[in-house]
XYZ file of C-alpha atoms in Angstrom:
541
model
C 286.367 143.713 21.305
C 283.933 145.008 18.570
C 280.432 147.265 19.698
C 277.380 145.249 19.349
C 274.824 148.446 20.010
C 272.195 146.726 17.600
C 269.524 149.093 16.026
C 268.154 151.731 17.226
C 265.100 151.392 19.807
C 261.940 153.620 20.307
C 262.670 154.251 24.032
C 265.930 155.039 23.219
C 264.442 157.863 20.434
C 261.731 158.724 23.139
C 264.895 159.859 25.531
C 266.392 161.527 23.285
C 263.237 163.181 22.154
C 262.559 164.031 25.912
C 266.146 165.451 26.569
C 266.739 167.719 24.158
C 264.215 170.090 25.153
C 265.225 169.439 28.899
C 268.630 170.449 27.898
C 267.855 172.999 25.499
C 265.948 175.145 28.375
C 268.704 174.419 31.332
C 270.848 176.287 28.851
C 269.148 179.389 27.824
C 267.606 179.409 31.801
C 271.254 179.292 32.672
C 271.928 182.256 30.053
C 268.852 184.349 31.853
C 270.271 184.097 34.965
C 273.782 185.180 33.579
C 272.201 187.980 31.788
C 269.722 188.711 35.003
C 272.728 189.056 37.452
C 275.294 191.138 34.912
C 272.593 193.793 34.111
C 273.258 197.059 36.024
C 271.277 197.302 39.469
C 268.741 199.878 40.195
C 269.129 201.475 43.715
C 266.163 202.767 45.226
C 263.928 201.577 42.846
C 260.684 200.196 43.475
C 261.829 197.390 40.989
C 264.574 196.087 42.934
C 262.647 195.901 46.467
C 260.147 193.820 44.351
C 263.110 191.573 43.052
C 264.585 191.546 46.865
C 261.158 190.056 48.124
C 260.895 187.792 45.365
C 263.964 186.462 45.715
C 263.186 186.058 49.815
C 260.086 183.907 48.759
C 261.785 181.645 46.691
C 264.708 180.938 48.876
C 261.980 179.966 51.784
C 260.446 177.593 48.684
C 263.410 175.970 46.915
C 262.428 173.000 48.588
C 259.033 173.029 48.011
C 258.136 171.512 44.520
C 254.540 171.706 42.425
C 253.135 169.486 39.971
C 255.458 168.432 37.459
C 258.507 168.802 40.119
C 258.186 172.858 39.360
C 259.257 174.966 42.603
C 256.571 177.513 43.925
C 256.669 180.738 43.597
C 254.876 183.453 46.014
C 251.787 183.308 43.540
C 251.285 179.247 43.613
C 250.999 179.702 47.628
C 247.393 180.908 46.654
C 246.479 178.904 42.960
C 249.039 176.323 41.696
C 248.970 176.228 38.294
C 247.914 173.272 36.684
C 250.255 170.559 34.667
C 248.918 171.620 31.691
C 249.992 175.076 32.366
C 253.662 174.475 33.087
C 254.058 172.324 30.268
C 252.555 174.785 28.058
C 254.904 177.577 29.936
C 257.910 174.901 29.131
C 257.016 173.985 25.668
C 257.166 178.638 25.076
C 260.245 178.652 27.155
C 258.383 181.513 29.231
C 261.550 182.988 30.614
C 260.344 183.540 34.501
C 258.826 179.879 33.995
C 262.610 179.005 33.194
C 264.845 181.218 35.753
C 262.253 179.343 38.600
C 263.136 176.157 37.719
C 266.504 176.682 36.705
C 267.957 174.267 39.199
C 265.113 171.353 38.504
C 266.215 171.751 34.731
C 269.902 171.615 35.482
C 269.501 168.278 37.479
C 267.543 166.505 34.827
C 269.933 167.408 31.960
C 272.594 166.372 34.132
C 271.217 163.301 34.782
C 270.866 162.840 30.893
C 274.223 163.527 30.186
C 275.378 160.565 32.468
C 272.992 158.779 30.608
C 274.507 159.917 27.677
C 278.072 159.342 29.225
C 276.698 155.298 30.005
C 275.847 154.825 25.717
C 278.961 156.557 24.919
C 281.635 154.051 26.972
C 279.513 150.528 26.571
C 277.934 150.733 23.451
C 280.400 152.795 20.996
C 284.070 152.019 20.197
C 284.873 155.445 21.031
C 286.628 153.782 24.436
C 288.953 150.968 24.527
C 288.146 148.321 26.447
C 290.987 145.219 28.090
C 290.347 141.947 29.385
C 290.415 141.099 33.289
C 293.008 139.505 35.340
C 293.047 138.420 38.925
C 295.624 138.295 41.477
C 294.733 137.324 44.541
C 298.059 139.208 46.255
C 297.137 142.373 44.833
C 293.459 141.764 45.201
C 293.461 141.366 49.526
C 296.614 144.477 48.935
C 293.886 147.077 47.421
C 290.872 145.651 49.440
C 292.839 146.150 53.198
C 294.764 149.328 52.109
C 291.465 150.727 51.651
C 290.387 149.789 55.221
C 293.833 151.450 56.725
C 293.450 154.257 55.238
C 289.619 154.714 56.184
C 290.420 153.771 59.609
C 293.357 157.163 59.802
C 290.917 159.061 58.282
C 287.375 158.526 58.976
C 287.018 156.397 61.934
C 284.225 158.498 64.088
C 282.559 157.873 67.394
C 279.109 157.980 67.923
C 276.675 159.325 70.705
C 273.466 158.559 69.329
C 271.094 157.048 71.697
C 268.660 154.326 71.173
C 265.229 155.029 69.993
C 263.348 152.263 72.262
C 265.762 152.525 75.362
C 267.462 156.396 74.907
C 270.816 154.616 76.122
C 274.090 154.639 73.805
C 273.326 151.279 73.442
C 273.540 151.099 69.413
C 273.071 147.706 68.661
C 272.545 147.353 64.872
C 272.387 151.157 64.494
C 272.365 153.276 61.013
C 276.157 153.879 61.336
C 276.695 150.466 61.273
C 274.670 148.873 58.634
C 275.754 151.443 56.165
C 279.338 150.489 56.752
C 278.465 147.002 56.443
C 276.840 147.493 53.284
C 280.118 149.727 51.740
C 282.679 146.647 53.243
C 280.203 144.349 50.986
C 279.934 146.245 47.913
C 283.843 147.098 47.601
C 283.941 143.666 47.554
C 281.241 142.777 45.270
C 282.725 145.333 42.612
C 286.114 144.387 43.215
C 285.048 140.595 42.628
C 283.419 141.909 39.047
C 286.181 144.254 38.047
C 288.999 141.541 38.968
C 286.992 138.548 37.962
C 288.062 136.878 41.223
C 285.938 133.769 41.158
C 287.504 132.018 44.054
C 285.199 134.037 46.555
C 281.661 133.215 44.414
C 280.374 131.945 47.671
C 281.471 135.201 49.319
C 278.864 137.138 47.289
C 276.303 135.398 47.354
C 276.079 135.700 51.507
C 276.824 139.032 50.518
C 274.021 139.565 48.594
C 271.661 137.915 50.979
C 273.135 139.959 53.747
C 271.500 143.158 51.470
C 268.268 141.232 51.422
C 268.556 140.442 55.098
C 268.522 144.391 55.705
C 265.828 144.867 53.003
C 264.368 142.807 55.549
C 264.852 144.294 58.548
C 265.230 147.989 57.469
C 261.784 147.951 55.948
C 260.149 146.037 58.893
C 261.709 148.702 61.716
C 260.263 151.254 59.380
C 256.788 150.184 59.096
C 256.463 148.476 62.364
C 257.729 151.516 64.222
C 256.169 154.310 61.664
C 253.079 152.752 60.783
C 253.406 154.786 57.620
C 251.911 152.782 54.611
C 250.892 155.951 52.885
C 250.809 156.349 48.714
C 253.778 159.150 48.830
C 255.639 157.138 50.675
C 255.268 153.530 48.788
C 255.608 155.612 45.474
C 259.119 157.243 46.686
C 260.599 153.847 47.903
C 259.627 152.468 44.226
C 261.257 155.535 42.586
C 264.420 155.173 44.746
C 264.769 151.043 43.516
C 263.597 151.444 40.138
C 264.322 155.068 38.462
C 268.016 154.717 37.352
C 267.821 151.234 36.631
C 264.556 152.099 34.142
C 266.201 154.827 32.264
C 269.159 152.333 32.108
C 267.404 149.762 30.474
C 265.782 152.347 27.938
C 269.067 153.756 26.938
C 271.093 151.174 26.674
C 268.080 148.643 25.705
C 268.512 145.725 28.437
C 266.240 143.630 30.272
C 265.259 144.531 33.742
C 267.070 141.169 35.102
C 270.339 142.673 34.185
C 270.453 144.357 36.789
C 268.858 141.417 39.442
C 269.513 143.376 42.285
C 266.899 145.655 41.462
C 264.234 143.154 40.919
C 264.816 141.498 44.062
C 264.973 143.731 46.381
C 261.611 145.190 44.527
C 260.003 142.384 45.239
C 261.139 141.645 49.197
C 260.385 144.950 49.822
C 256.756 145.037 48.368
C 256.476 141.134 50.371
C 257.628 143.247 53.389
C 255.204 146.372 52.733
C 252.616 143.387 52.188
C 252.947 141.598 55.314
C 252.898 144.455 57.460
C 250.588 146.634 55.897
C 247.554 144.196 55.127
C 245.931 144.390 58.906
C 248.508 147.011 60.236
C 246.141 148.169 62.895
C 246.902 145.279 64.690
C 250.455 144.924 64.150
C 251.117 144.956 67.835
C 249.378 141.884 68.803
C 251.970 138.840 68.705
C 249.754 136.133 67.711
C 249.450 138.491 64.439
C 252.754 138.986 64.097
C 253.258 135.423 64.762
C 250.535 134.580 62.134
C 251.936 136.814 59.593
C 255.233 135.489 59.643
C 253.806 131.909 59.719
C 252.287 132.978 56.149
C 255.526 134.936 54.826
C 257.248 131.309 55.167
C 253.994 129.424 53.637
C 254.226 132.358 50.682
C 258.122 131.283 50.128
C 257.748 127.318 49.960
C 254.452 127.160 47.913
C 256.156 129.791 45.581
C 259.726 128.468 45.582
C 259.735 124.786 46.632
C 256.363 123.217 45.119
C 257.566 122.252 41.353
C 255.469 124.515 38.612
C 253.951 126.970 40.718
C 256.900 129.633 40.317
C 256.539 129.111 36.790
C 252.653 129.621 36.682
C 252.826 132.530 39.274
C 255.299 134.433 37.379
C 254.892 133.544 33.566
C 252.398 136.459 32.921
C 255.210 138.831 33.845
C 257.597 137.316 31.790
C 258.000 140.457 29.551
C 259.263 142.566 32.702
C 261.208 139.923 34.252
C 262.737 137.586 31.933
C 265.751 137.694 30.390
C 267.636 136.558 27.280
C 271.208 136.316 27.833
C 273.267 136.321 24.517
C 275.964 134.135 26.260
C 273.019 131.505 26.943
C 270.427 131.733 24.162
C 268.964 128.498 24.975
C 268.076 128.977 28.972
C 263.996 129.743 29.874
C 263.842 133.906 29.629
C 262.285 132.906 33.663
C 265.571 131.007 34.544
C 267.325 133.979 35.778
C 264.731 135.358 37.808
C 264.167 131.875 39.384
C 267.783 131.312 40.237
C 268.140 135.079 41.747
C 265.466 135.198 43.479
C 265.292 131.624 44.732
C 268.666 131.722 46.375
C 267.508 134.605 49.009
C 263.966 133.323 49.257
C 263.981 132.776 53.336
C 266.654 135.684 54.502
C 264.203 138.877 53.696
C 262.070 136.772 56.300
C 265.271 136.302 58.940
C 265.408 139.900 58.395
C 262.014 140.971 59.648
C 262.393 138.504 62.665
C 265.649 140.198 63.407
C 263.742 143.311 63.587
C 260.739 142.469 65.287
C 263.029 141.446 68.429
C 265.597 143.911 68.059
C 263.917 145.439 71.181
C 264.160 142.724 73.433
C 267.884 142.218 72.498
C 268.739 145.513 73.048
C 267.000 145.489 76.597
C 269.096 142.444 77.331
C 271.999 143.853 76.079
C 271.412 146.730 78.682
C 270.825 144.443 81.311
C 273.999 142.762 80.152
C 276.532 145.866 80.273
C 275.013 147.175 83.625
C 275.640 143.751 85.474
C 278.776 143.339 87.420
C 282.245 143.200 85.152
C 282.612 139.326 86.022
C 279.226 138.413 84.827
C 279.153 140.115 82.297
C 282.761 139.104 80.741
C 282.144 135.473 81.587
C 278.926 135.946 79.166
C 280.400 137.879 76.341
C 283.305 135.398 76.417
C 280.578 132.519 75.926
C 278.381 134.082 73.705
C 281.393 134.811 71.472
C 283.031 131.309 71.509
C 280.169 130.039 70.717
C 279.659 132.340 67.655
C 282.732 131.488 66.446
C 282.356 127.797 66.484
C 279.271 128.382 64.838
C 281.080 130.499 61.967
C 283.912 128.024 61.727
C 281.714 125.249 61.253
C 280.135 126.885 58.346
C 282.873 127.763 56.583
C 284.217 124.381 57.029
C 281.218 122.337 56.099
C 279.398 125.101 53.742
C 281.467 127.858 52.945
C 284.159 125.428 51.633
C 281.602 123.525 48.551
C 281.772 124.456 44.995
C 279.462 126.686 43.938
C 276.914 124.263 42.425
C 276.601 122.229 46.059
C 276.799 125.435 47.768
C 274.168 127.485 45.800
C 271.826 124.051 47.007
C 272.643 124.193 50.707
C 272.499 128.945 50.313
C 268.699 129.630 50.749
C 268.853 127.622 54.182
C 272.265 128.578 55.403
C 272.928 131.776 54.653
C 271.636 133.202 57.549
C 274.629 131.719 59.803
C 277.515 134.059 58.515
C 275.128 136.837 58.815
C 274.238 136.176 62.498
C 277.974 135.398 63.095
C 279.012 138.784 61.856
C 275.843 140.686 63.957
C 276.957 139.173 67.326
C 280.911 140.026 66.730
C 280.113 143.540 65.820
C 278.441 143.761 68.387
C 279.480 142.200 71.893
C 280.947 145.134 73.203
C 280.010 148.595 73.615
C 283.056 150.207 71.748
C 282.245 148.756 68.765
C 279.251 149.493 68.552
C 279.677 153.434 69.068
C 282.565 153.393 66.222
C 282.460 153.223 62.415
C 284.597 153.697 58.958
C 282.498 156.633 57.940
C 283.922 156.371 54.719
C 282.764 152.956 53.925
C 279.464 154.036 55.350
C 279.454 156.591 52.919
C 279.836 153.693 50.078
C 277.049 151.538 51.646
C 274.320 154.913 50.339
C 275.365 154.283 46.913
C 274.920 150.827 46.426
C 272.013 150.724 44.392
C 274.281 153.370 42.278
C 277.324 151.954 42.393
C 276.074 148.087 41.791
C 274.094 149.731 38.140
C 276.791 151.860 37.016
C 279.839 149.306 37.291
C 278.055 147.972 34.412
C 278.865 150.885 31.901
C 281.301 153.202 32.942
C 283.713 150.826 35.337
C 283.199 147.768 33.097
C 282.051 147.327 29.623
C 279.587 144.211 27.719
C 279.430 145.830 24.538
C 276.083 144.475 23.572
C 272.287 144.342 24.800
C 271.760 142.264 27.993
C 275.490 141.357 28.044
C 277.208 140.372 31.270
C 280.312 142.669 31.728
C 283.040 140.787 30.532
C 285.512 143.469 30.264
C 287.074 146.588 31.762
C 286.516 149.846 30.450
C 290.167 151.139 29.486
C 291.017 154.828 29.114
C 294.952 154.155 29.604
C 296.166 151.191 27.271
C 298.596 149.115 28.782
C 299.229 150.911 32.353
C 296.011 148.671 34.415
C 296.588 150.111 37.580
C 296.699 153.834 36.253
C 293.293 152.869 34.601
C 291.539 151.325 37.623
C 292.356 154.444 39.599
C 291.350 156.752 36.874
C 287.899 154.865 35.779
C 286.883 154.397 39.418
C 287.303 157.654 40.626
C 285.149 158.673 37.183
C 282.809 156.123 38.674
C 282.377 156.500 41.889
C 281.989 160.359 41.132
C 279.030 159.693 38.625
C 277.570 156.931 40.704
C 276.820 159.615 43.927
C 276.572 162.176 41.360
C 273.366 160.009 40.321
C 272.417 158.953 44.430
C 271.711 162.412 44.968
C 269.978 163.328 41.228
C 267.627 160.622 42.217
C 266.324 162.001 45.564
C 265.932 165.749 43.789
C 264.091 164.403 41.303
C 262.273 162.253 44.001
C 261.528 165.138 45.972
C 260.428 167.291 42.623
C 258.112 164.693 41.079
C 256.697 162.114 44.107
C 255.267 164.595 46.758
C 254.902 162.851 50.240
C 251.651 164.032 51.348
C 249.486 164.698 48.756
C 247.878 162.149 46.885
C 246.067 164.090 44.157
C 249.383 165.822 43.108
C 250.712 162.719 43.089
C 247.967 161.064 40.980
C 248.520 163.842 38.741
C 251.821 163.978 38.139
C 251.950 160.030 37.192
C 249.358 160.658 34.717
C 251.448 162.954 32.960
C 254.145 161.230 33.275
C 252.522 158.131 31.899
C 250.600 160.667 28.261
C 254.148 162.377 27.769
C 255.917 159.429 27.674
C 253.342 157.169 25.315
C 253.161 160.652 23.125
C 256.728 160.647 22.710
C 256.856 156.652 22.593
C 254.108 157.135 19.714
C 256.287 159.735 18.112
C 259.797 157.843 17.970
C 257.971 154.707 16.518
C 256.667 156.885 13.578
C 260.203 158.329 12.936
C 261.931 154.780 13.199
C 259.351 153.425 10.981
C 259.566 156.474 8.115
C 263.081 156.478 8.594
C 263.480 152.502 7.492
C-alpha cells in the first residue's frame, strides 16, 4: 500500500525545530559527562571535596525540578533562576547548565526519537506493511496462552488492607482494576491487529468498562482527597493529553483519532466538575444526591434532546471534529457524537459505584465474619443470581448486530460490568490474588491504545483508521507479530514512564506560580517556533 504523508505541516516543522536543539545538547551533555568522569582525579584536593559535596546535593535533588523542568542545584535552594535565565543558559549550551540536566535532556530527546520512530513506520515506505487476517482458533489460542503463562509466572497474593475498614477485605482494590484493564486492552488490540469483528460488541462494554473506572477512580480520589488543587488538575490533563498532542502534531491527525483520549478528557473534567463545584459539602447526602440528580439531567439534555449536542459542541468543532478520508461526506461532529454518546450514562454508574463502595465493603465484612452456612447460602444466591442476570444479557443484548446493539449500549452496558464486579469478587481469595502481569498492561493503556496506531499497525495517511499491519518480516505473520509487539509494547512503557518525568519536570504539584510560569513559556516558545516554521514553509514554496 502506497504512503499518503501529504505536505509538510507547521507543527510538524515547529517539532522538528524544537528537537534538534533538545537533541543536540543531550549529546554534547552526554560527551561532558564522558569527558568529566575519564579526566584524572585529584586526591586531596580542595577541588574534589567541592565536587564530592556537589555531587551529594544533587543526588538529594534529582527529584526536585525548577522552572522549565530544570533540577536544582545547591545554589537554586536560595534564588531559582528565572525561565528566562535557563533558556538563555540552554540556548549558550552553558556546560554546568547542561551536565545538571543531563538526564531531563536525555528523556525529552528520547521521547522525540519515538516520535521520530512513529513518522518513520506510518507515514514513509521505508517499512512494509500486509493486510490482516482473522482466525478465530488462533485468535482464543494467543489470547488464553497469554493468561497460562501469566498465571505460572506472575500470579501474586496480596495483604493490603482496606483504607475505610483496615481489614484484607479488597473489594475493587488497585490490584484488581489494573488487571482488569490489561485483560481488556489485550483484547481490544488483539481485536484491531486481527480485525476480529465478530466480538464488536465485546469492545464496546469494554470501552465503557474504562469509562466506568474513569468514573469511579476519579470520584474515590476526590471524594476521599478533597484535592481539587491547580497542580493536580494540570498533571491529570498532561497524563490524558501529552502523547496523544505531540501525536497529532507529528503525524498531523485530528484529536478524534484517537477517541479514547477525548472521552475520557471529558468524563473526567464532568467528574472533577461535579465534585469540585461545592466540595465543602461533599459529605452531606442530599448533595451528593443532588449532584448526581444533575450529572444525569447534564447527560439527557446534552445527549438525548435533538440539536442541543450539536449547538453545545459546534464552537469546538476545530478540536474535536474529525474528517475521516474513508467517509468524506459524514458531519466533522459525527464521530465525537457517536463516541461519546455510546458511554454517556456509565462515567455516572461509575461515581455511584464509588460513592457506596464503603457500605459494600462493610457488608461484605459483615458477610465473611457470619457463620460458614449463612454466609455460603448468600454467596451461592447472590452469585446465581448474577449469572442469570449476565446470561440474560448476552442472550437478549449481547447477541444483536452491532447497529441494534450500539441503540440498546448507553443503557445496558452497565449489566456485564456489574456481572463481572460481583464474580470477582464473592469470595475472599479472589480478591487477595491477581495476574500481575496483566496488571502491569492495564498502566499502559493510554500508551498502548495511541501507539498501536503507528508502530503495531499502519494507515498510511492523515486521520486514517489502521487498516493494516506494520510488517518487518514479509511472509512469516507470526514471526512479525512477535517481533513488532515486543518493539511495541517496549516503546509504549518506554513512553508511560517519559510522560510522568516530564510530568514531574514541567507541572509542579504545589506551586501555582511556577506552574503559571512554566505554561506561559511553554505557550511563547511554541507560537515563536509555530511563527518561525510558517515563514520557512511559506519561503520555501
Amino acid at each position: 500500500m502506497s504512503v499518503d504523508s501529504g505536505p509538510v505541516t507547521p507543527g510538524q516543522v515547529t517539532f522538528l525545530l524544537g528537537v534538534i536543539p533538545v537533541f543536540v545538547a543531550w549529546i554534547y551533555s552526554e560527551w561532558l559527562e564522558y569527558k568529566k568522569l575519564s579526566s584524572p582525579s585529584k586526591v586531596h584536593s580542595d577541588y574534589n571535596l567541592v565536587e564530592l559535596e556537589s555531587e551529594t546535593i544533587k543526588e538529594d535533588d534529582r527529584a526536585v525540578l525548577m522552572e522549565g523542568g530544570l533540577t536544582k542545584s545547591s545554589s537554586t535552594k536560595l534564588s531559582n533562576p528565572s525561565i528566562k535565565t535557563n533558556l538563555i543558559r540552554f540556548l549558550t549550551m552553558d556546560d554546568s547548565f547542561l551536565l545538571d540536566n543531563r538526564h531531563l535532556l536525555r528523556a525529552m530527546a528520547e521521547f522525540g526519537g519515538i516520535l521520530f520512530y512513529f513518522y518513520l513506520c506510518d507515514r514513509t515506505n521505508f517499512f512494509a506493511d500486509s493486510t490482516k487476517s482473522y482466525n478465530r482458533d488462533l485468535f482464543l489460542f494467543l489470547f488464553f496462552l497469554l493468561i497460562i503463562a501469566s498465571a505460572m509466572t506472575s500470579l501474586k497474593k496480596h495483604n493490603d488492607k482496606s483504607s475505610f475498614s483496615g481489614k484484607s477485605v479488597l473489594y475493587l482494590n488497585r490490584h484488581q482494576t489494573e488487571e482488569w484493564k490489561g485483560y481488556m486492552q489485550v483484547l481490544f488490540l488483539m481485536y484491531h491487529y486481527f480485525a476480529a469483528t465478530e466480538i464488536y460488541n465485546a469492545i464496546r462494554v469494554f470501552i465503557a468498562a474504562y469509562v466506568w473506572m474513569t468514573g469511579f477512580g476519579n470520584f474515590s480520589y476526590y471524594y476521599i482527597r478533597k484535592d481539587f488543587s491547580l497542580g493536580r488538575f494540570a498533571q491529570m490533563m498532561w497524563r490524558l493529553n501529552f502523547f496523544v498532542i505531540f501525536c497529532c502534531i507529528v503525524l498531523n491527525n485530528d484529536y478524534m483519532l484517537y477517541y479514547i483520549c477525548p472521552m475520557h478528557t471529558l468524563f473526567t473534567l464532568m467528574v472533577y466538575g461535579a465534585l469540585g463545584i461545592g466540595y465543602k459539602y461533599n459529605e452531606i447526602r442530599s448533595v451528593m444526591a443532588l449532584k448526581f440528580f444533575m450529572c444525569f439531567f447534564v447527560v439527557i439534555l446534552v445527549w438525548e434532546i435533538p440539536g442541543v449536542f450539536d449547538i453545545l459542541w459546534s464552537p469546538l468543532t476545530f478540536l474535536i471534529g474529525y474528517d475521516d478520508p474513508a467517509k468524506p461526506d459524514l458531519p466533522r461532529l459525527h464521530e465525537w457524537h457517536f463516541r461519546s454518546g455510546l458511554d454517556r450514562y456509565i462515567w455516572i454508574i461509575g461515581m455511584l459505584y464509588a460513592y457506596f463502595h464503603p457500605n459494600v465493603e462493610k457488608w461484605m465484612e459483615k458477610l465473611e465474619e457470619s457463620e460458614t452456612k449463612r454466609r455460603r447460602m448468600i454467596k451461592t444466591f447472590v452469585v446465581t443470581v448474577t449469572s442469570i442476570a449476565g446470561y440474560l444479557w448476552y442472550e437478549y443484548i449481547y447477541k444483536l448486530d452491532k447497529v441494534s446493539y450500539n441503540k440498546l449500549h448507553p443503557y445496558t452496558s452497565w449489566i456485564p460490568i456489574t456481572v463481572y464486579i460481583f464474580l470477582r469478587n464473592f469470595s475472599q481469595k479472589l480478591r487477595n490474588i491477581s495476574l500481575t502481569l496483566f496488571a502491569w498492561l492495564g498502566k499502559i493503556t493510554l500508551e498502548t491504545y495511541i501507539s498501536q496506531f503507528h508502530i503495531w499497525l499502519r494507515s498510511n495517511v492523515s486521520n486514517g483508521q489502521p487498516k493494516w499491519l506494520l510488517c518487518f518480516i514479509p511472509d512469516y505473520p507470526m514471526l512479525n507479530f512477535m517481533l513488532t509487539t515486543a518493539i511495541y509494547i517496549l516503546l509504549s512503557y518506554r513512553v508511560f514512564e517519559l510522560t510522568n518525568t516530564l510530568k514531574s519536570a514541567f507541572i509542579p504539584s504545589r506551586d501555582n506560580q511556577k506552574l503559571f510560569q512554566n505554561f506561559v513559556a511553554g505557550v511563547v516558545i511554541s507560537v515563536c517556533l509555530y511563527c518561525t516554521s510558517f515563514v520557512v514553509l511559506q519561503i520555501s514554496q
